């Protein structure tokens, strides 16, 4: 078969890309292995939007879903959109535009020449066949097309290669009693962190599906709350991130950067499906634990066209979550509206590229932007208009750019916010018309980004009360300054809570999962600025009968980082080994925890607080401590603990990947 544009993967972004391409006049063919279009929002069962920006082609899709939905159940009976209604609408719109779908078909191999994909060998119900196309769109989510074509990629975080959690979604009945006179039955999705999986490993995908489905064994048998269906596909949040002309990073999102080649708007927050933030990038840990910004700051960015163009490939464009974005930024930039927006841009760009011999970089960016703007793709959401099928990012968030202070006057003004009372501060700024991008946590970030010139403006706040001194120490730690050490050590020794007036247990449950007490954050922050003087404090942690597992791992990573920066003398080495041995002895066996947890709680307390349905997500996380200990031993020139070797044959692919990330470094250290 021959097409102008071939879309490999008709998921959330791929389906929209195919419709946009076909409507633009290109002969469009979709190659899809699953039995329908729409990906996570349809077959994945996540039938609602979590933030994002409406506009463009996706608005038409949503309107048509709303029109069709009454045939399957009134809007008041469905939380979000009906997944099958959306599946039908996508299929209908593609058919109307003249596009075609090869169902049950997967790409097995590619023929490439001089950075161009020429054809694909596909396997499907009719057998094996070859597809030729001028332009190719990667809608596979995990970048399978670009990967087969030779594009480079990254996968997971630096420390251990871990990816975001997956979910095995389902539906359930709920009795909506907001109107006591006329209570209504409602179908809603069930979306929780089921566990971890490597989506590029087919055996691990099968394991994750099996584990996810079995978590529903023993679920409620009564009419209300029982599963009505289990989604046909597991919900994958992260896989490969293809190397592209432009990679969107954490700073881009927090500082709300604009781009000359923008093709879409993104708005959300850093929805980290990770609670072990001590294992994440230093900046992400500082932002979410130090500045306490989970869910409080709207991350905004103009998505550049370059983030959709795989480096080294001339006729391939991305329309899925494998776009050029760092692991840290991917926590935010992965939502369904994001994928639908880049899908429309990829589809129009692909159709335009047909006239340029398939070369996407030859498409005039102004022409692409004009086409997108004409369809309303750049229109900011109106805050007064209710969002359809879920929350949306406020339009005002796109108007407040985040500047980095430079002059002494600016630095002094921002540093003064370290002493602000946060609740009143937020209220004052909201009253002034600002969104929550201008808050104490943002002031801390701006000081950090200002770098060394900010230090002399921060230091005086170390001598003020508990709150200003803590904030000052957090920023100084992020800057690697030793002046932060005494304040952080005091928080660690005194088990400082840090939630006066707003303890974690008074916040929404989902926020509590991503916050920690000051003393727990200190255990991780000390890795940025600490020295051998902290080893005794870390050893003392092991005497805590309720020591949280995540704090223990954070403390071991702190020992490792300090030893990596400067080999300690004999006394420091002995103190480091004593601290490591004490913590290792504190957790001698399996450490059973769910993937989503409050990191300041001991394992027993975490499990005790779990609802019955989530207890089936518990698995052994002891391997994380083993990996951290291996890092620390390597920093001291020692071999890894014997338990480290066993991780190479763990039945879980994410554990094996963590071992593989660390084993070469361990071997190199031993050779050294």
PDB file of C-alpha atoms in Angstrom, residues 80-256:
ATOM      1  CA  UNK A  80     -15.896  12.642  32.106  1.00  0.00           C
ATOM      2  CA  UNK A  81     -16.546  11.511  28.552  1.00  0.00           C
ATOM      3  CA  UNK A  82     -17.800   8.061  27.628  1.00  0.00           C
ATOM      4  CA  UNK A  83     -14.730   6.164  26.349  1.00  0.00           C
ATOM      5  CA  UNK A  84     -16.666   4.299  23.680  1.00  0.00           C
ATOM      6  CA  UNK A  85     -18.353   7.480  22.493  1.00  0.00           C
ATOM      7  CA  UNK A  86     -14.932   8.990  21.892  1.00  0.00           C
ATOM      8  CA  UNK A  87     -13.692   5.864  20.158  1.00  0.00           C
ATOM      9  CA  UNK A  88     -16.691   5.981  17.789  1.00  0.00           C
ATOM     10  CA  UNK A  89     -16.261   9.716  17.117  1.00  0.00           C
ATOM     11  CA  UNK A  90     -12.562   9.406  16.278  1.00  0.00           C
ATOM     12  CA  UNK A  91     -13.248   6.558  13.887  1.00  0.00           C
ATOM     13  CA  UNK A  92     -16.122   8.439  12.270  1.00  0.00           C
ATOM     14  CA  UNK A  93     -14.144  11.665  11.833  1.00  0.00           C
ATOM     15  CA  UNK A  94     -11.195   9.850  10.282  1.00  0.00           C
ATOM     16  CA  UNK A  95     -13.506   8.028   7.885  1.00  0.00           C
ATOM     17  CA  UNK A  96     -15.250  11.291   6.927  1.00  0.00           C
ATOM     18  CA  UNK A  97     -11.868  12.870   6.174  1.00  0.00           C
ATOM     19  CA  UNK A  98     -10.906   9.979   3.890  1.00  0.00           C
ATOM     20  CA  UNK A  99      -8.353   8.340   6.159  1.00  0.00           C
ATOM     21  CA  UNK A 100      -7.986   4.584   6.486  1.00  0.00           C
ATOM     22  CA  UNK A 101      -7.050   2.269   9.362  1.00  0.00           C
ATOM     23  CA  UNK A 102      -5.147  -1.010   9.202  1.00  0.00           C
ATOM     24  CA  UNK A 103      -6.498  -2.640  12.359  1.00  0.00           C
ATOM     25  CA  UNK A 104      -4.699  -5.344  14.303  1.00  0.00           C
ATOM     26  CA  UNK A 105      -1.487  -4.438  12.480  1.00  0.00           C
ATOM     27  CA  UNK A 106       1.992  -3.662  13.786  1.00  0.00           C
ATOM     28  CA  UNK A 107       5.200  -2.416  12.188  1.00  0.00           C
ATOM     29  CA  UNK A 108       7.972  -5.016  12.341  1.00  0.00           C
ATOM     30  CA  UNK A 109      10.800  -3.411  10.344  1.00  0.00           C
ATOM     31  CA  UNK A 110      11.638  -0.271   8.387  1.00  0.00           C
ATOM     32  CA  UNK A 111      13.574   0.528   5.250  1.00  0.00           C
ATOM     33  CA  UNK A 112      15.451   3.799   5.727  1.00  0.00           C
ATOM     34  CA  UNK A 113      17.755   5.753   3.460  1.00  0.00           C
ATOM     35  CA  UNK A 114      19.751   8.898   4.235  1.00  0.00           C
ATOM     36  CA  UNK A 115      17.683   9.735   7.305  1.00  0.00           C
ATOM     37  CA  UNK A 116      14.360   9.159   5.573  1.00  0.00           C
ATOM     38  CA  UNK A 117      11.891   6.345   6.270  1.00  0.00           C
ATOM     39  CA  UNK A 118      10.961   4.846   2.923  1.00  0.00           C
ATOM     40  CA  UNK A 119       8.728   1.919   3.832  1.00  0.00           C
ATOM     41  CA  UNK A 120       7.584  -0.324   6.666  1.00  0.00           C
ATOM     42  CA  UNK A 121       7.135  -4.062   6.847  1.00  0.00           C
ATOM     43  CA  UNK A 122       3.860  -4.697   8.681  1.00  0.00           C
ATOM     44  CA  UNK A 123       2.242  -7.820  10.095  1.00  0.00           C
ATOM     45  CA  UNK A 124      -1.522  -8.123  10.473  1.00  0.00           C
ATOM     46  CA  UNK A 125      -4.487 -10.448  10.001  1.00  0.00           C
ATOM     47  CA  UNK A 126      -3.866 -10.626   6.240  1.00  0.00           C
ATOM     48  CA  UNK A 127      -0.220 -11.521   6.693  1.00  0.00           C
ATOM     49  CA  UNK A 128       2.925  -9.516   6.067  1.00  0.00           C
ATOM     50  CA  UNK A 129       2.889  -6.526   3.750  1.00  0.00           C
ATOM     51  CA  UNK A 130       4.845  -3.409   2.909  1.00  0.00           C
ATOM     52  CA  UNK A 131       3.633   0.170   3.381  1.00  0.00           C
ATOM     53  CA  UNK A 132       5.230   3.079   1.545  1.00  0.00           C
ATOM     54  CA  UNK A 133       4.693   6.688   2.572  1.00  0.00           C
ATOM     55  CA  UNK A 134       6.232  10.116   2.048  1.00  0.00           C
ATOM     56  CA  UNK A 135       5.852  11.271   5.670  1.00  0.00           C
ATOM     57  CA  UNK A 136       5.627   9.206   8.855  1.00  0.00           C
ATOM     58  CA  UNK A 137       3.984  10.124  12.145  1.00  0.00           C
ATOM     59  CA  UNK A 138       5.050   8.336  15.331  1.00  0.00           C
ATOM     60  CA  UNK A 139       1.938   7.929  17.461  1.00  0.00           C
ATOM     61  CA  UNK A 140       3.171   4.837  19.285  1.00  0.00           C
ATOM     62  CA  UNK A 141       3.596   6.575  22.668  1.00  0.00           C
ATOM     63  CA  UNK A 142       6.850   4.724  23.342  1.00  0.00           C
ATOM     64  CA  UNK A 143       8.568   5.948  20.189  1.00  0.00           C
ATOM     65  CA  UNK A 144       8.646   2.537  18.538  1.00  0.00           C
ATOM     66  CA  UNK A 145       8.673   3.975  15.011  1.00  0.00           C
ATOM     67  CA  UNK A 146      11.475   6.475  15.622  1.00  0.00           C
ATOM     68  CA  UNK A 147      13.394   3.822  17.571  1.00  0.00           C
ATOM     69  CA  UNK A 148      13.173   1.351  14.691  1.00  0.00           C
ATOM     70  CA  UNK A 149      14.361   4.110  12.355  1.00  0.00           C
ATOM     71  CA  UNK A 150      17.503   4.556  14.451  1.00  0.00           C
ATOM     72  CA  UNK A 151      16.634   7.597  16.541  1.00  0.00           C
ATOM     73  CA  UNK A 152      18.327   7.817  19.914  1.00  0.00           C
ATOM     74  CA  UNK A 153      16.287   8.058  23.096  1.00  0.00           C
ATOM     75  CA  UNK A 154      16.364   8.205  26.876  1.00  0.00           C
ATOM     76  CA  UNK A 155      14.269   6.202  29.314  1.00  0.00           C
ATOM     77  CA  UNK A 156      13.621   6.920  32.967  1.00  0.00           C
ATOM     78  CA  UNK A 157      15.488   8.843  35.633  1.00  0.00           C
ATOM     79  CA  UNK A 158      19.231   8.970  36.048  1.00  0.00           C
ATOM     80  CA  UNK A 159      19.558   7.275  39.453  1.00  0.00           C
ATOM     81  CA  UNK A 160      17.965   3.946  38.587  1.00  0.00           C
ATOM     82  CA  UNK A 161      16.142   4.191  35.247  1.00  0.00           C
ATOM     83  CA  UNK A 162      12.721   4.154  36.927  1.00  0.00           C
ATOM     84  CA  UNK A 163       9.689   5.296  34.927  1.00  0.00           C
ATOM     85  CA  UNK A 164       6.376   6.714  36.113  1.00  0.00           C
ATOM     86  CA  UNK A 165       3.924   4.193  37.499  1.00  0.00           C
ATOM     87  CA  UNK A 166       1.320   2.548  35.290  1.00  0.00           C
ATOM     88  CA  UNK A 167      -2.373   2.110  36.027  1.00  0.00           C
ATOM     89  CA  UNK A 168      -4.753  -0.715  35.216  1.00  0.00           C
ATOM     90  CA  UNK A 169      -7.910   1.332  35.045  1.00  0.00           C
ATOM     91  CA  UNK A 170     -11.478   0.130  35.417  1.00  0.00           C
ATOM     92  CA  UNK A 171     -14.984   1.505  35.754  1.00  0.00           C
ATOM     93  CA  UNK A 172     -17.298   1.367  38.744  1.00  0.00           C
ATOM     94  CA  UNK A 173     -20.803   2.363  39.751  1.00  0.00           C
ATOM     95  CA  UNK A 174     -21.240   5.222  42.180  1.00  0.00           C
ATOM     96  CA  UNK A 175     -24.451   6.605  43.658  1.00  0.00           C
ATOM     97  CA  UNK A 176     -24.402  10.376  43.232  1.00  0.00           C
ATOM     98  CA  UNK A 177     -26.406  11.719  46.169  1.00  0.00           C
ATOM     99  CA  UNK A 178     -25.732  15.417  45.748  1.00  0.00           C
ATOM    100  CA  UNK A 179     -29.458  15.735  45.033  1.00  0.00           C
ATOM    101  CA  UNK A 180     -31.014  13.757  47.938  1.00  0.00           C
ATOM    102  CA  UNK A 181     -34.415  13.850  46.257  1.00  0.00           C
ATOM    103  CA  UNK A 182     -33.189  12.353  42.993  1.00  0.00           C
ATOM    104  CA  UNK A 183     -29.979  10.376  43.544  1.00  0.00           C
ATOM    105  CA  UNK A 184     -28.396   9.172  40.305  1.00  0.00           C
ATOM    106  CA  UNK A 185     -26.293   6.215  39.324  1.00  0.00           C
ATOM    107  CA  UNK A 186     -22.982   7.275  37.840  1.00  0.00           C
ATOM    108  CA  UNK A 187     -20.182   5.435  36.080  1.00  0.00           C
ATOM    109  CA  UNK A 188     -16.713   6.703  36.945  1.00  0.00           C
ATOM    110  CA  UNK A 189     -13.180   5.607  36.154  1.00  0.00           C
ATOM    111  CA  UNK A 190     -10.868   4.029  38.704  1.00  0.00           C
ATOM    112  CA  UNK A 191      -7.337   5.336  38.276  1.00  0.00           C
ATOM    113  CA  UNK A 192      -4.627   4.440  40.796  1.00  0.00           C
ATOM    114  CA  UNK A 193      -0.950   3.545  40.689  1.00  0.00           C
ATOM    115  CA  UNK A 194      -0.882  -0.193  40.004  1.00  0.00           C
ATOM    116  CA  UNK A 195       2.881  -0.626  39.938  1.00  0.00           C
ATOM    117  CA  UNK A 196       5.873  -0.261  37.649  1.00  0.00           C
ATOM    118  CA  UNK A 197       6.561  -1.621  34.174  1.00  0.00           C
ATOM    119  CA  UNK A 198       8.999  -1.248  31.313  1.00  0.00           C
ATOM    120  CA  UNK A 199       6.672  -0.698  28.324  1.00  0.00           C
ATOM    121  CA  UNK A 200       9.440  -1.560  25.874  1.00  0.00           C
ATOM    122  CA  UNK A 201       9.764  -5.068  27.335  1.00  0.00           C
ATOM    123  CA  UNK A 202       6.941  -7.312  25.994  1.00  0.00           C
ATOM    124  CA  UNK A 203       7.322  -9.904  28.757  1.00  0.00           C
ATOM    125  CA  UNK A 204       7.153  -7.207  31.408  1.00  0.00           C
ATOM    126  CA  UNK A 205       4.088  -5.703  29.751  1.00  0.00           C
ATOM    127  CA  UNK A 206       2.346  -9.069  30.089  1.00  0.00           C
ATOM    128  CA  UNK A 207       3.411  -9.300  33.735  1.00  0.00           C
ATOM    129  CA  UNK A 208       2.129  -5.808  34.485  1.00  0.00           C
ATOM    130  CA  UNK A 209      -1.231  -6.528  32.848  1.00  0.00           C
ATOM    131  CA  UNK A 210      -1.595  -9.712  34.867  1.00  0.00           C
ATOM    132  CA  UNK A 211      -0.634  -7.975  38.119  1.00  0.00           C
ATOM    133  CA  UNK A 212      -2.934  -5.041  37.395  1.00  0.00           C
ATOM    134  CA  UNK A 213      -5.958  -7.208  36.660  1.00  0.00           C
ATOM    135  CA  UNK A 214      -5.398  -9.430  39.697  1.00  0.00           C
ATOM    136  CA  UNK A 215      -5.436  -6.355  41.924  1.00  0.00           C
ATOM    137  CA  UNK A 216      -9.207  -6.358  41.392  1.00  0.00           C
ATOM    138  CA  UNK A 217      -9.550  -9.837  42.867  1.00  0.00           C
ATOM    139  CA  UNK A 218     -11.644  -9.548  45.981  1.00  0.00           C
ATOM    140  CA  UNK A 219     -12.995  -6.115  45.007  1.00  0.00           C
ATOM    141  CA  UNK A 220     -16.369  -4.971  46.345  1.00  0.00           C
ATOM    142  CA  UNK A 221     -19.215  -7.333  45.539  1.00  0.00           C
ATOM    143  CA  UNK A 222     -22.017  -4.943  46.445  1.00  0.00           C
ATOM    144  CA  UNK A 223     -23.756  -3.052  43.649  1.00  0.00           C
ATOM    145  CA  UNK A 224     -22.100   0.284  44.422  1.00  0.00           C
ATOM    146  CA  UNK A 225     -18.337   0.334  44.037  1.00  0.00           C
ATOM    147  CA  UNK A 226     -17.930  -2.942  42.188  1.00  0.00           C
ATOM    148  CA  UNK A 227     -15.940  -2.946  38.908  1.00  0.00           C
ATOM    149  CA  UNK A 228     -18.180  -2.664  35.862  1.00  0.00           C
ATOM    150  CA  UNK A 229     -15.315  -3.312  33.432  1.00  0.00           C
ATOM    151  CA  UNK A 230     -11.522  -3.520  33.359  1.00  0.00           C
ATOM    152  CA  UNK A 231      -9.914  -1.387  30.672  1.00  0.00           C
ATOM    153  CA  UNK A 232      -8.665  -3.417  27.683  1.00  0.00           C
ATOM    154  CA  UNK A 233      -5.259  -1.699  27.791  1.00  0.00           C
ATOM    155  CA  UNK A 234      -3.039  -0.779  30.719  1.00  0.00           C
ATOM    156  CA  UNK A 235      -2.377   2.916  31.224  1.00  0.00           C
ATOM    157  CA  UNK A 236       1.267   3.683  30.530  1.00  0.00           C
ATOM    158  CA  UNK A 237       2.568   7.100  31.549  1.00  0.00           C
ATOM    159  CA  UNK A 238       6.169   7.003  30.365  1.00  0.00           C
ATOM    160  CA  UNK A 239       8.511   5.035  28.135  1.00  0.00           C
ATOM    161  CA  UNK A 240      11.130   6.197  25.662  1.00  0.00           C
ATOM    162  CA  UNK A 241      11.695   9.915  25.165  1.00  0.00           C
ATOM    163  CA  UNK A 242      13.040  10.351  21.653  1.00  0.00           C
ATOM    164  CA  UNK A 243      15.993  12.699  21.140  1.00  0.00           C
ATOM    165  CA  UNK A 244      14.613  15.650  19.194  1.00  0.00           C
ATOM    166  CA  UNK A 245      15.799  19.004  17.874  1.00  0.00           C
ATOM    167  CA  UNK A 246      14.515  20.629  21.074  1.00  0.00           C
ATOM    168  CA  UNK A 247      14.163  18.998  24.503  1.00  0.00           C
ATOM    169  CA  UNK A 248      11.727  20.650  26.926  1.00  0.00           C
ATOM    170  CA  UNK A 249      13.200  20.725  30.427  1.00  0.00           C
ATOM    171  CA  UNK A 250      12.074  21.376  33.967  1.00  0.00           C
ATOM    172  CA  UNK A 251      13.085  25.053  33.880  1.00  0.00           C
ATOM    173  CA  UNK A 252      11.033  25.602  30.720  1.00  0.00           C
ATOM    174  CA  UNK A 253       7.869  24.517  32.514  1.00  0.00           C
ATOM    175  CA  UNK A 254       8.394  26.238  35.854  1.00  0.00           C
ATOM    176  CA  UNK A 255       9.504  29.494  34.224  1.00  0.00           C
ATOM    177  CA  UNK A 256       6.780  29.377  31.550  1.00  0.00           C
TER     178      UNK A 256
END
